[in-house]
XYZ file of C-alpha atoms in Angstrom:
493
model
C -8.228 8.474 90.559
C -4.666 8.851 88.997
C -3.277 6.155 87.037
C 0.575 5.143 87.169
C 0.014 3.027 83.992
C -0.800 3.629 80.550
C -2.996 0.237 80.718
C -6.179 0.613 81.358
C -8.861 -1.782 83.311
C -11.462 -3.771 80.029
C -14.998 -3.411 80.821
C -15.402 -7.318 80.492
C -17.693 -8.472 82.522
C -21.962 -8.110 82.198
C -24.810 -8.149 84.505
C -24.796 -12.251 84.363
C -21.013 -11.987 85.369
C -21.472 -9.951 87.930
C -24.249 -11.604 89.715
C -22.302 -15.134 89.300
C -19.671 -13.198 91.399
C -22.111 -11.972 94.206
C -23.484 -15.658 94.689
C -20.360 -17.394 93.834
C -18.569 -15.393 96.442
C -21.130 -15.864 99.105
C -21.535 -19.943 98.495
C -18.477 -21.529 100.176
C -18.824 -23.996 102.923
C -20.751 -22.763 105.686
C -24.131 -23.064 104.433
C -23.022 -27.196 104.337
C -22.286 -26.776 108.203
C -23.132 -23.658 110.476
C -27.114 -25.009 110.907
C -25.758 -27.455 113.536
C -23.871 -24.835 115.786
C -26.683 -22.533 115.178
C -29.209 -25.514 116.402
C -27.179 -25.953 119.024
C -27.440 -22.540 120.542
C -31.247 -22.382 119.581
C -32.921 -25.504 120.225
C -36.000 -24.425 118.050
C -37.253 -25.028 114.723
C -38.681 -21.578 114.609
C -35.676 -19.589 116.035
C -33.406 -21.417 113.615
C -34.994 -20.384 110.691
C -35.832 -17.019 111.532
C -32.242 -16.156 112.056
C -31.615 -17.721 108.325
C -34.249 -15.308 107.287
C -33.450 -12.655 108.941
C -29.650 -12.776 108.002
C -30.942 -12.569 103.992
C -33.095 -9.892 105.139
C -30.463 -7.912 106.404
C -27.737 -8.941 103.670
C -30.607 -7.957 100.721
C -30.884 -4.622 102.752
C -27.395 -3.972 102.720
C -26.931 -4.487 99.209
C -29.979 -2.343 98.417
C -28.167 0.661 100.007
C -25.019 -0.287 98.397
C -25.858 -0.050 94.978
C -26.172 3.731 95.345
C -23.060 4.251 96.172
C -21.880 1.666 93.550
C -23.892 3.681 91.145
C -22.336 6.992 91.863
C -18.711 5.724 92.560
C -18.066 3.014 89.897
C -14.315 2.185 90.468
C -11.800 -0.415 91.246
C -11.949 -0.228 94.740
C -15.432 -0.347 95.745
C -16.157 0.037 99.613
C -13.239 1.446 99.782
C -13.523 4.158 97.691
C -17.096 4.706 99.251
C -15.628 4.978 102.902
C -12.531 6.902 101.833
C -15.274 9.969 100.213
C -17.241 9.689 103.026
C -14.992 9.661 105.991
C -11.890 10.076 104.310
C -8.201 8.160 104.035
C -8.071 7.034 107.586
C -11.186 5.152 107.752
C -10.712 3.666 104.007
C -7.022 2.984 105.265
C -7.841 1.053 107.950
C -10.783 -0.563 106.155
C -8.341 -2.049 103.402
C -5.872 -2.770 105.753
C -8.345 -4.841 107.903
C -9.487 -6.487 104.083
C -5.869 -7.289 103.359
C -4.532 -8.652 106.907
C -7.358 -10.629 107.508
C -11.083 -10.764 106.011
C -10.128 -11.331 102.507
C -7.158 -13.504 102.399
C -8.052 -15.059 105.984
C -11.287 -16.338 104.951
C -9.196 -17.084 100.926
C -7.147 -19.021 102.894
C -9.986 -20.842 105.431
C -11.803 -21.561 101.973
C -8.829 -22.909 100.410
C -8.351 -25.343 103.684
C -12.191 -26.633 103.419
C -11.450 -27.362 99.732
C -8.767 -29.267 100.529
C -10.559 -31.209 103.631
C -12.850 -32.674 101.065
C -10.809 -33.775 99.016
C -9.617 -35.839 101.376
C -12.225 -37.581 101.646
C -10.742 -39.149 97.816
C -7.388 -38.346 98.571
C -7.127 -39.425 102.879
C -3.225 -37.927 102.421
C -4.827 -34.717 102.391
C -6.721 -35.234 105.802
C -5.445 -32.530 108.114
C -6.755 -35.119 111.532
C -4.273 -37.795 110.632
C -1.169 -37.518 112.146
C 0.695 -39.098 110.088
C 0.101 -36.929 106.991
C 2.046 -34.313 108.934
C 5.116 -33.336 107.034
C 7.134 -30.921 108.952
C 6.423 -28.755 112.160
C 7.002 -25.096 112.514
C 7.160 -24.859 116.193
C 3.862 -25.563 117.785
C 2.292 -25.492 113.820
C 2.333 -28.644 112.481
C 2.455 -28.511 108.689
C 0.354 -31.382 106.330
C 0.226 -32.676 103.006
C -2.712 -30.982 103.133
C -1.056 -27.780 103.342
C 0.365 -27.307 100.303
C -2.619 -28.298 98.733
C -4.823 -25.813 99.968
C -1.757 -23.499 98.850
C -1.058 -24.826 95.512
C -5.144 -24.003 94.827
C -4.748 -20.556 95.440
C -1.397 -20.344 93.401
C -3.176 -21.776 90.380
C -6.222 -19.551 90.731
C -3.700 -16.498 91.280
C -2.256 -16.996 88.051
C -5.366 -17.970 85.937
C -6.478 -14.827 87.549
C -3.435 -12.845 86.032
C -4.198 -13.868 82.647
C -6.977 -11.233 82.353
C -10.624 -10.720 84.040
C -12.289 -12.908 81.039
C -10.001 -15.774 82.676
C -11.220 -15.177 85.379
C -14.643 -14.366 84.930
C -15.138 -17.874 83.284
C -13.720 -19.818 86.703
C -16.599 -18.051 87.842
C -19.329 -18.272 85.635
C -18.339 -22.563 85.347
C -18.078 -23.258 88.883
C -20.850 -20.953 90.313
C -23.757 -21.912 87.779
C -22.769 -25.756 88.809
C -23.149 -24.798 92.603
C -26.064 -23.583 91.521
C -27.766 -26.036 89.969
C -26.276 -28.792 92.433
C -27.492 -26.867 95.753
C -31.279 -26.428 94.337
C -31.314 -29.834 92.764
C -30.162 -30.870 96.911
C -32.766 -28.844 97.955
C -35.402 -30.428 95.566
C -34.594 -34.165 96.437
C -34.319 -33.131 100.179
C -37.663 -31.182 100.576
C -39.363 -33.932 98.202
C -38.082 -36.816 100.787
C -38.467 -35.365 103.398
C -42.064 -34.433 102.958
C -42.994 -38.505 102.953
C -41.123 -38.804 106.061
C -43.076 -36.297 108.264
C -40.249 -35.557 110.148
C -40.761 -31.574 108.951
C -44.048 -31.991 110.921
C -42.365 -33.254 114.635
C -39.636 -30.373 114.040
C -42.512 -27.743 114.216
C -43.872 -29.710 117.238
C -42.943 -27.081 119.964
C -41.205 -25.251 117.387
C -40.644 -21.871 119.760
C -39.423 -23.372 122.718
C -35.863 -22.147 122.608
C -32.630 -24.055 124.823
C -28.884 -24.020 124.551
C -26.910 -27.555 124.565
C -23.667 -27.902 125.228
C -21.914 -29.788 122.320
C -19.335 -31.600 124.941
C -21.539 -32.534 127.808
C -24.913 -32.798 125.651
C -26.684 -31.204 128.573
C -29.836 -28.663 127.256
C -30.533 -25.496 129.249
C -33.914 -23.703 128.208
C -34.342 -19.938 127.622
C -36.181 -17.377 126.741
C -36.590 -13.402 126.728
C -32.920 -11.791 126.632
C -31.005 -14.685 126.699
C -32.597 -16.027 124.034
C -32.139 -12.391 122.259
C -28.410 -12.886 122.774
C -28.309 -16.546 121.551
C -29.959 -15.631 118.294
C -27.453 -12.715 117.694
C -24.772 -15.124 118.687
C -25.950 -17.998 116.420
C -26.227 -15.366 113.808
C -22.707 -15.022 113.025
C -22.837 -18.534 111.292
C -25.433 -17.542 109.101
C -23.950 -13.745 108.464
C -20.430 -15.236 107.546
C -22.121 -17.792 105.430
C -23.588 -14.732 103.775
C -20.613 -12.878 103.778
C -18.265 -11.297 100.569
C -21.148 -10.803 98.677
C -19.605 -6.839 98.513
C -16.752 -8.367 96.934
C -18.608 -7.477 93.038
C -17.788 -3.680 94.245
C -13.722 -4.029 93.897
C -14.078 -5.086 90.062
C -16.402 -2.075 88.860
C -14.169 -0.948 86.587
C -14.308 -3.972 84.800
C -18.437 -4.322 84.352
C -20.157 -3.024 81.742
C -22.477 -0.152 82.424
C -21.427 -0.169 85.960
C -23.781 2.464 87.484
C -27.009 0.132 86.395
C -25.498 -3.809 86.591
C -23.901 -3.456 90.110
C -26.405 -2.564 92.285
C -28.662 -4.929 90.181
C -26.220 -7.877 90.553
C -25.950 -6.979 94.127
C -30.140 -7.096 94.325
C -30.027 -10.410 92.409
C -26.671 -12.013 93.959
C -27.821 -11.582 97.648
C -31.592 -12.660 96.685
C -30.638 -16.155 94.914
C -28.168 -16.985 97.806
C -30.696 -15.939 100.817
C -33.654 -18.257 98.690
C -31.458 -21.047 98.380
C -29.946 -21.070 102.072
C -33.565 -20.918 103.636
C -34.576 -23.663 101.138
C -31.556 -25.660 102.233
C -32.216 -25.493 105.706
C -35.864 -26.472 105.527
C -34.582 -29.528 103.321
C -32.291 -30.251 106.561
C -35.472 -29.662 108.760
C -37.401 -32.243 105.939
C -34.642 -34.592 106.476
C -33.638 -34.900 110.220
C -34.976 -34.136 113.503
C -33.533 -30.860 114.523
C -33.245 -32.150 118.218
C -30.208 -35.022 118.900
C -27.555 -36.297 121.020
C -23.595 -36.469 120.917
C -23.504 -39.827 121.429
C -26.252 -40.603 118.828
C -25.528 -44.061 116.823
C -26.723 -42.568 113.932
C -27.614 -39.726 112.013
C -31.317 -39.664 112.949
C -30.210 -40.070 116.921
C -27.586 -37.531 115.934
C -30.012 -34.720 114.640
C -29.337 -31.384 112.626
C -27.506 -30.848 116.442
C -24.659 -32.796 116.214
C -24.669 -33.999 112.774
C -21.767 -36.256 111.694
C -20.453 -35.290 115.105
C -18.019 -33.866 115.858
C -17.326 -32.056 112.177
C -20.755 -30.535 112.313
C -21.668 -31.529 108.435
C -25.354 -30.790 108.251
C -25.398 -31.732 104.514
C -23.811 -34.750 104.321
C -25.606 -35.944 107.700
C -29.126 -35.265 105.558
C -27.742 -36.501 102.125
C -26.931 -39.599 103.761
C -30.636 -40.772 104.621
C -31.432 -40.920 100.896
C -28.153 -41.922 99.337
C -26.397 -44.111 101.988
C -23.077 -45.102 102.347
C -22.635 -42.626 98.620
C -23.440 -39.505 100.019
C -20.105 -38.469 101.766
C -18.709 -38.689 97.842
C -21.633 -36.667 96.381
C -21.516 -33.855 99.306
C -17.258 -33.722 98.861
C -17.827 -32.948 95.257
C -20.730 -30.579 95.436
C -18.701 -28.356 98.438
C -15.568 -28.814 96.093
C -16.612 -27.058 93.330
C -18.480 -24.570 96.109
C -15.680 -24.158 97.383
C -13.158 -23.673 94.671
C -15.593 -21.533 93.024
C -15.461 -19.065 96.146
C -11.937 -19.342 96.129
C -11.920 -17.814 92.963
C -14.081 -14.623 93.411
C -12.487 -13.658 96.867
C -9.072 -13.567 94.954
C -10.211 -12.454 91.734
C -12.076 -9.008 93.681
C -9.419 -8.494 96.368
C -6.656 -7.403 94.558
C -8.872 -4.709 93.129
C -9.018 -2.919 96.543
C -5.112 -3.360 96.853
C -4.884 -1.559 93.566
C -7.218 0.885 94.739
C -4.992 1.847 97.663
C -1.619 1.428 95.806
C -3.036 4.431 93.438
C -3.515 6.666 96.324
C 0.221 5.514 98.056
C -1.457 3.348 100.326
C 0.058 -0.117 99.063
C 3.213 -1.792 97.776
C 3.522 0.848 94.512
C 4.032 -2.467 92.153
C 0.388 -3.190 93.130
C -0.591 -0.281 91.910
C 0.109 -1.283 88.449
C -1.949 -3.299 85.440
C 0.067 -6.151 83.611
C -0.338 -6.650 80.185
C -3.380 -8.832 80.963
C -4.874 -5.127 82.486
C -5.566 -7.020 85.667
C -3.449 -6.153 88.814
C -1.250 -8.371 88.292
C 1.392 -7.690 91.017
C -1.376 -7.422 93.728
C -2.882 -10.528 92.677
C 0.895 -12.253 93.676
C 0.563 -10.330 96.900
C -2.421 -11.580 98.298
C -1.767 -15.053 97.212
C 1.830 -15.140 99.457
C -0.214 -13.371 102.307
C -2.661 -15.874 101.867
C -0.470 -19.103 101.348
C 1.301 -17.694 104.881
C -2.183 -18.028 106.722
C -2.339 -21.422 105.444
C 0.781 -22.048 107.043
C 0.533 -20.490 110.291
C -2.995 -22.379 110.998
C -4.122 -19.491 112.352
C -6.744 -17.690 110.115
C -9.834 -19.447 111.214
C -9.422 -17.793 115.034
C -8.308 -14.235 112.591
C -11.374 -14.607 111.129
C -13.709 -15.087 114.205
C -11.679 -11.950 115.359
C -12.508 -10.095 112.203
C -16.490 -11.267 111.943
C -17.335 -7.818 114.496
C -14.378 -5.461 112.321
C -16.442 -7.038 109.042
C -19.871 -5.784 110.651
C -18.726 -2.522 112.153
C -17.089 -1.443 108.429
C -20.753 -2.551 106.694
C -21.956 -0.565 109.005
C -19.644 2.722 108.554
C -20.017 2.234 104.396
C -24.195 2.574 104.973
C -23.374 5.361 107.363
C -21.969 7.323 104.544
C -24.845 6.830 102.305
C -26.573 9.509 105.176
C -23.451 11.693 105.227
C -22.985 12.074 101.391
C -26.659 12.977 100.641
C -26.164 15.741 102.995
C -23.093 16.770 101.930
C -23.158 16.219 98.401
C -26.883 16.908 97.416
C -26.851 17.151 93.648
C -24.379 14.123 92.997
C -25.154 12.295 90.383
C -27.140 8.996 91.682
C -27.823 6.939 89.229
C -29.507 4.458 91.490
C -30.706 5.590 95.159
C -31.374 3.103 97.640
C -34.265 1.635 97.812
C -36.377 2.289 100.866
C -34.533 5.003 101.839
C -34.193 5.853 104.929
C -35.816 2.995 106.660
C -34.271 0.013 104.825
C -30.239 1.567 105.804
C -31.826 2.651 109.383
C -32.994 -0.995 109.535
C -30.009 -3.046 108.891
C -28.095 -0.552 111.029
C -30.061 -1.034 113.582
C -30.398 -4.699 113.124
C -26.163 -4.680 112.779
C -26.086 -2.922 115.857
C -27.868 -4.714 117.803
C -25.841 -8.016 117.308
C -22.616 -6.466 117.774
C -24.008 -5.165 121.644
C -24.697 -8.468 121.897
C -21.658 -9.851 120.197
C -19.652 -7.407 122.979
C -21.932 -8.231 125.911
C -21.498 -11.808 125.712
C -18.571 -13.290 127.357
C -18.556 -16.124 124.769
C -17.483 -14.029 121.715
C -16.552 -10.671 123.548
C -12.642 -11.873 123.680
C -13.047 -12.574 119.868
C -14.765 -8.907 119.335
C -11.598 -6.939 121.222
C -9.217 -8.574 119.060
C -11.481 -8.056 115.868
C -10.975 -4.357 117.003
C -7.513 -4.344 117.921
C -6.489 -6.103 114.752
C -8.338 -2.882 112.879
C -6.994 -0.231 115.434
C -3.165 -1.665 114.293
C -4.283 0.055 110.939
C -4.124 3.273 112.792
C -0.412 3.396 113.294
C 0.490 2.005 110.197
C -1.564 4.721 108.267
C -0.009 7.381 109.713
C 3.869 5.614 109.449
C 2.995 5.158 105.742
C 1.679 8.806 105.129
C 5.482 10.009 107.189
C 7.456 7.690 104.659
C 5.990 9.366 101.754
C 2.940 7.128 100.581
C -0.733 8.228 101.190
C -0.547 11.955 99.477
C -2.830 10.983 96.667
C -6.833 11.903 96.778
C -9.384 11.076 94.806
């Protein structure tokens, strides 16, 4: 790829670094929350934890396949350098511009938000349900204390970000290794409490006997055979999102040492820690408190892993709060803190890679396209941190990023694609790593994928969601073209 700078990107960052990214990037807040939406849709023990498996099933098999392309394309960039050889600049184009608009600084700025909802819980001005924090209002957006908290976290991470990648990189390595070691120290005092309680043991009483309840009403409707196909590929998208950005450790490869070997084996590594822990963490909730529950439960045992600390869904806290009381609210708050602000940090420090990636080929804002004297991006860094700070204020990015869940899916999908069309095409290419498994493990998670976006599209709960995950992509189309006529987007690889 050309350069427009003398500056050059500093192979920084090893193996270690590189897997702290994966996991750090994946670990946010859902893993704290999603198991009592997913519960809700499920109404089994057995159905709830096979989706958790199979969504670290199908993440691990993703990564396997993407660490051959890593391996033979091992620039700033990442996926979109893979989709732009494979299908060429329109699908890359529309890939970024999907990243950019939405999926990366939508879910910065949804991260940023829960970051700043727990802290509330030491600082109540923060608290985004109180009216009376409520600043200003922007029409129908009302704008909170809160706001300009979540904001002022991503500023600060932008520019400790634009002091280099080694800045960076140790954000990371702090806040990751203490997630860590906090989540599996959780899981360890959950699954040993739990196991004197024998509640584990009534939760696998029946534990196949599937049925939807309605969080409002509370009333349970049993199913089976496709419907309860559909609810599992529905209930999935908790536990894929929660699994999500782990191809984030793709955008920085021009930054990791020995790139061809420490990518795809921090993708291997990344994806299997995270998948270990998030099973573990759900059979600690499952150790903890009855799966089944009601809405108007008077506590959290009546409440269940169903409607835990209804109506804000916090699984964690719910279970925490059996063995540390009244304390555990503080204890959870901290813990998804420094998740949280630990994510925060990987989505922003990866995403301006891409930006740079497409400001190289005349894709971007040209400034982006340039390395400060830091050699990090720093112009596309600022970039994505106003986008970002803008979704914060518009309130909107959480219903963005439900649209964008499908768009996410359908690009994984087109970058495995092209692991099929480039070994035909391109034969003797050097591969430094080839997927393992190959074909059946990228045949199986495209299949897998597949299959929950039919569903995702057939059901009339998320198919609205789905269109406008599409339509927000399709935009891209337009644009490309627009920016290719005003004299960007002559530039190949």
């Amino acid at each position: 790829m050309p350069n427009s700078t003398t500056k050059q990107f500093k192979q920084s960052l090893g193996l270690l670094d590189a897997t702290m990214l994966v996991s750090g990037a994946m670990i946010g807040s859902g893993i704290f929350i999603v198991s009592a939406d997913m519960a809700r849709m499920l109404g089994s023990t057995g159905w709830l934890l096979v989706a958790w498996v199979l969504t670290g099933v199908v993440t691990v098999a993703a990564a396997l396949s993407y660490g051959e392309l890593a391996g033979m394309m091992p620039k700033a960039g990442g996926q979109y350098i893979y989709i732009q050889r494979a299908f060429g600049p329109l699908t890359s184009f529309v890939y970024g511009w999907t990243v950019f608009m939405v999926i990366q600084t939508g879910t910065i700025a949804a991260v940023a938000v829960a970051f700043t909802k727990y802290s509330a819980v030491f600082f109540p001005k923060l608290n985004f349900q109180n009216a009376e924090n409520v600043l200003f209002s922007l029409g129908p957006i009302d704008v909170y204390a809160g706001t300009f908290y979540a904001i002022a976290c991503i500023v600060l991470l932008t520019y400790i970000n634009t002091q280099g990648v080694n800045a960076g990189k140790l954000i990371q390595n702090i806040f990751t290794s203490t997630k860590l070691v906090a989540l599996f120290g959780l899981i360890l005092i959950g699954i040993g409490y739990g196991l004197q309680s024998g509640v584990l043991g009534q939760n696998f009483e029946n534990a196949w006997d599937a049925s939807r309840v309605s969080k409002e009403t509370g009333e349970v409707t049993m199913i089976s055979g496709m419907a309860l196909i559909v609810a599992l590929g529905v209930a999935m998208i908790g536990s894929l999102f929660s699994s999500d950005a782990w191809n984030n450790v793709t955008f920085i490869a021009a930054e990791i040492k020995n790139p061809k070997k420490n990518i795809p084996l921090s993708l291997l590594l990344g994806t299997l820690i995270v998948t270990v822990l998030y099973v573990l963490a759900n059979i600690a909730y499952l150790c903890i408190l009855p799966l089944k529950g009601s809405n108007t439960g008077a506590d959290v045992m009546a409440q269940g892993i169903q409607f835990a600390e209804y109506p804000t869904d916090r699984v964690a806290t719910a279970a925490m709060s059996v063995i540390f009381g009244s304390s555990s609210a503080g204890i959870m708050a901290v813990l998804i803190m420094i998740s949280t602000f630990g994510c925060i940090n990987g989505l922003i420090l990866a995403g301006a890679r891409l930006y740079y990636a497409m400001a190289q080929d005349g894709l971007f804002l040209k400034q982006a396209s340039k390395l400060n004297e830091k050699s990090v991006p720093g112009k596309a860094l600022w970039v994505q941190c106003i986008w970002a700070s803008l979704l914060c204020l518009s309130g909107s990015y959480n219903q963005l990023l439900n649209y964008c869940t499908f768009g996410s899916l359908i690009f994984y999908m087109v970058t495995i694609t092209g692991i099929f069309v480039l070994r035909r095409r391109e034969p003797t290419a050097e591969r430094p790593y080839k997927a393992v498994g190959y074909p059946f493990v990228p045949i199986f998670y495209l299949v897998v994928t597949m299959g929950i976006c039919l569903i995702l599209l057939s059901d009339s709960n998320t198919r609205f969601d789905t269109g406008m995950g599409l339509l927000i992509a399709a935009v891209g189309i337009p644009v490309y073209y627009i920016t290719r006529k005003s004299g960007g987007g002559k530039k190949a690889i």
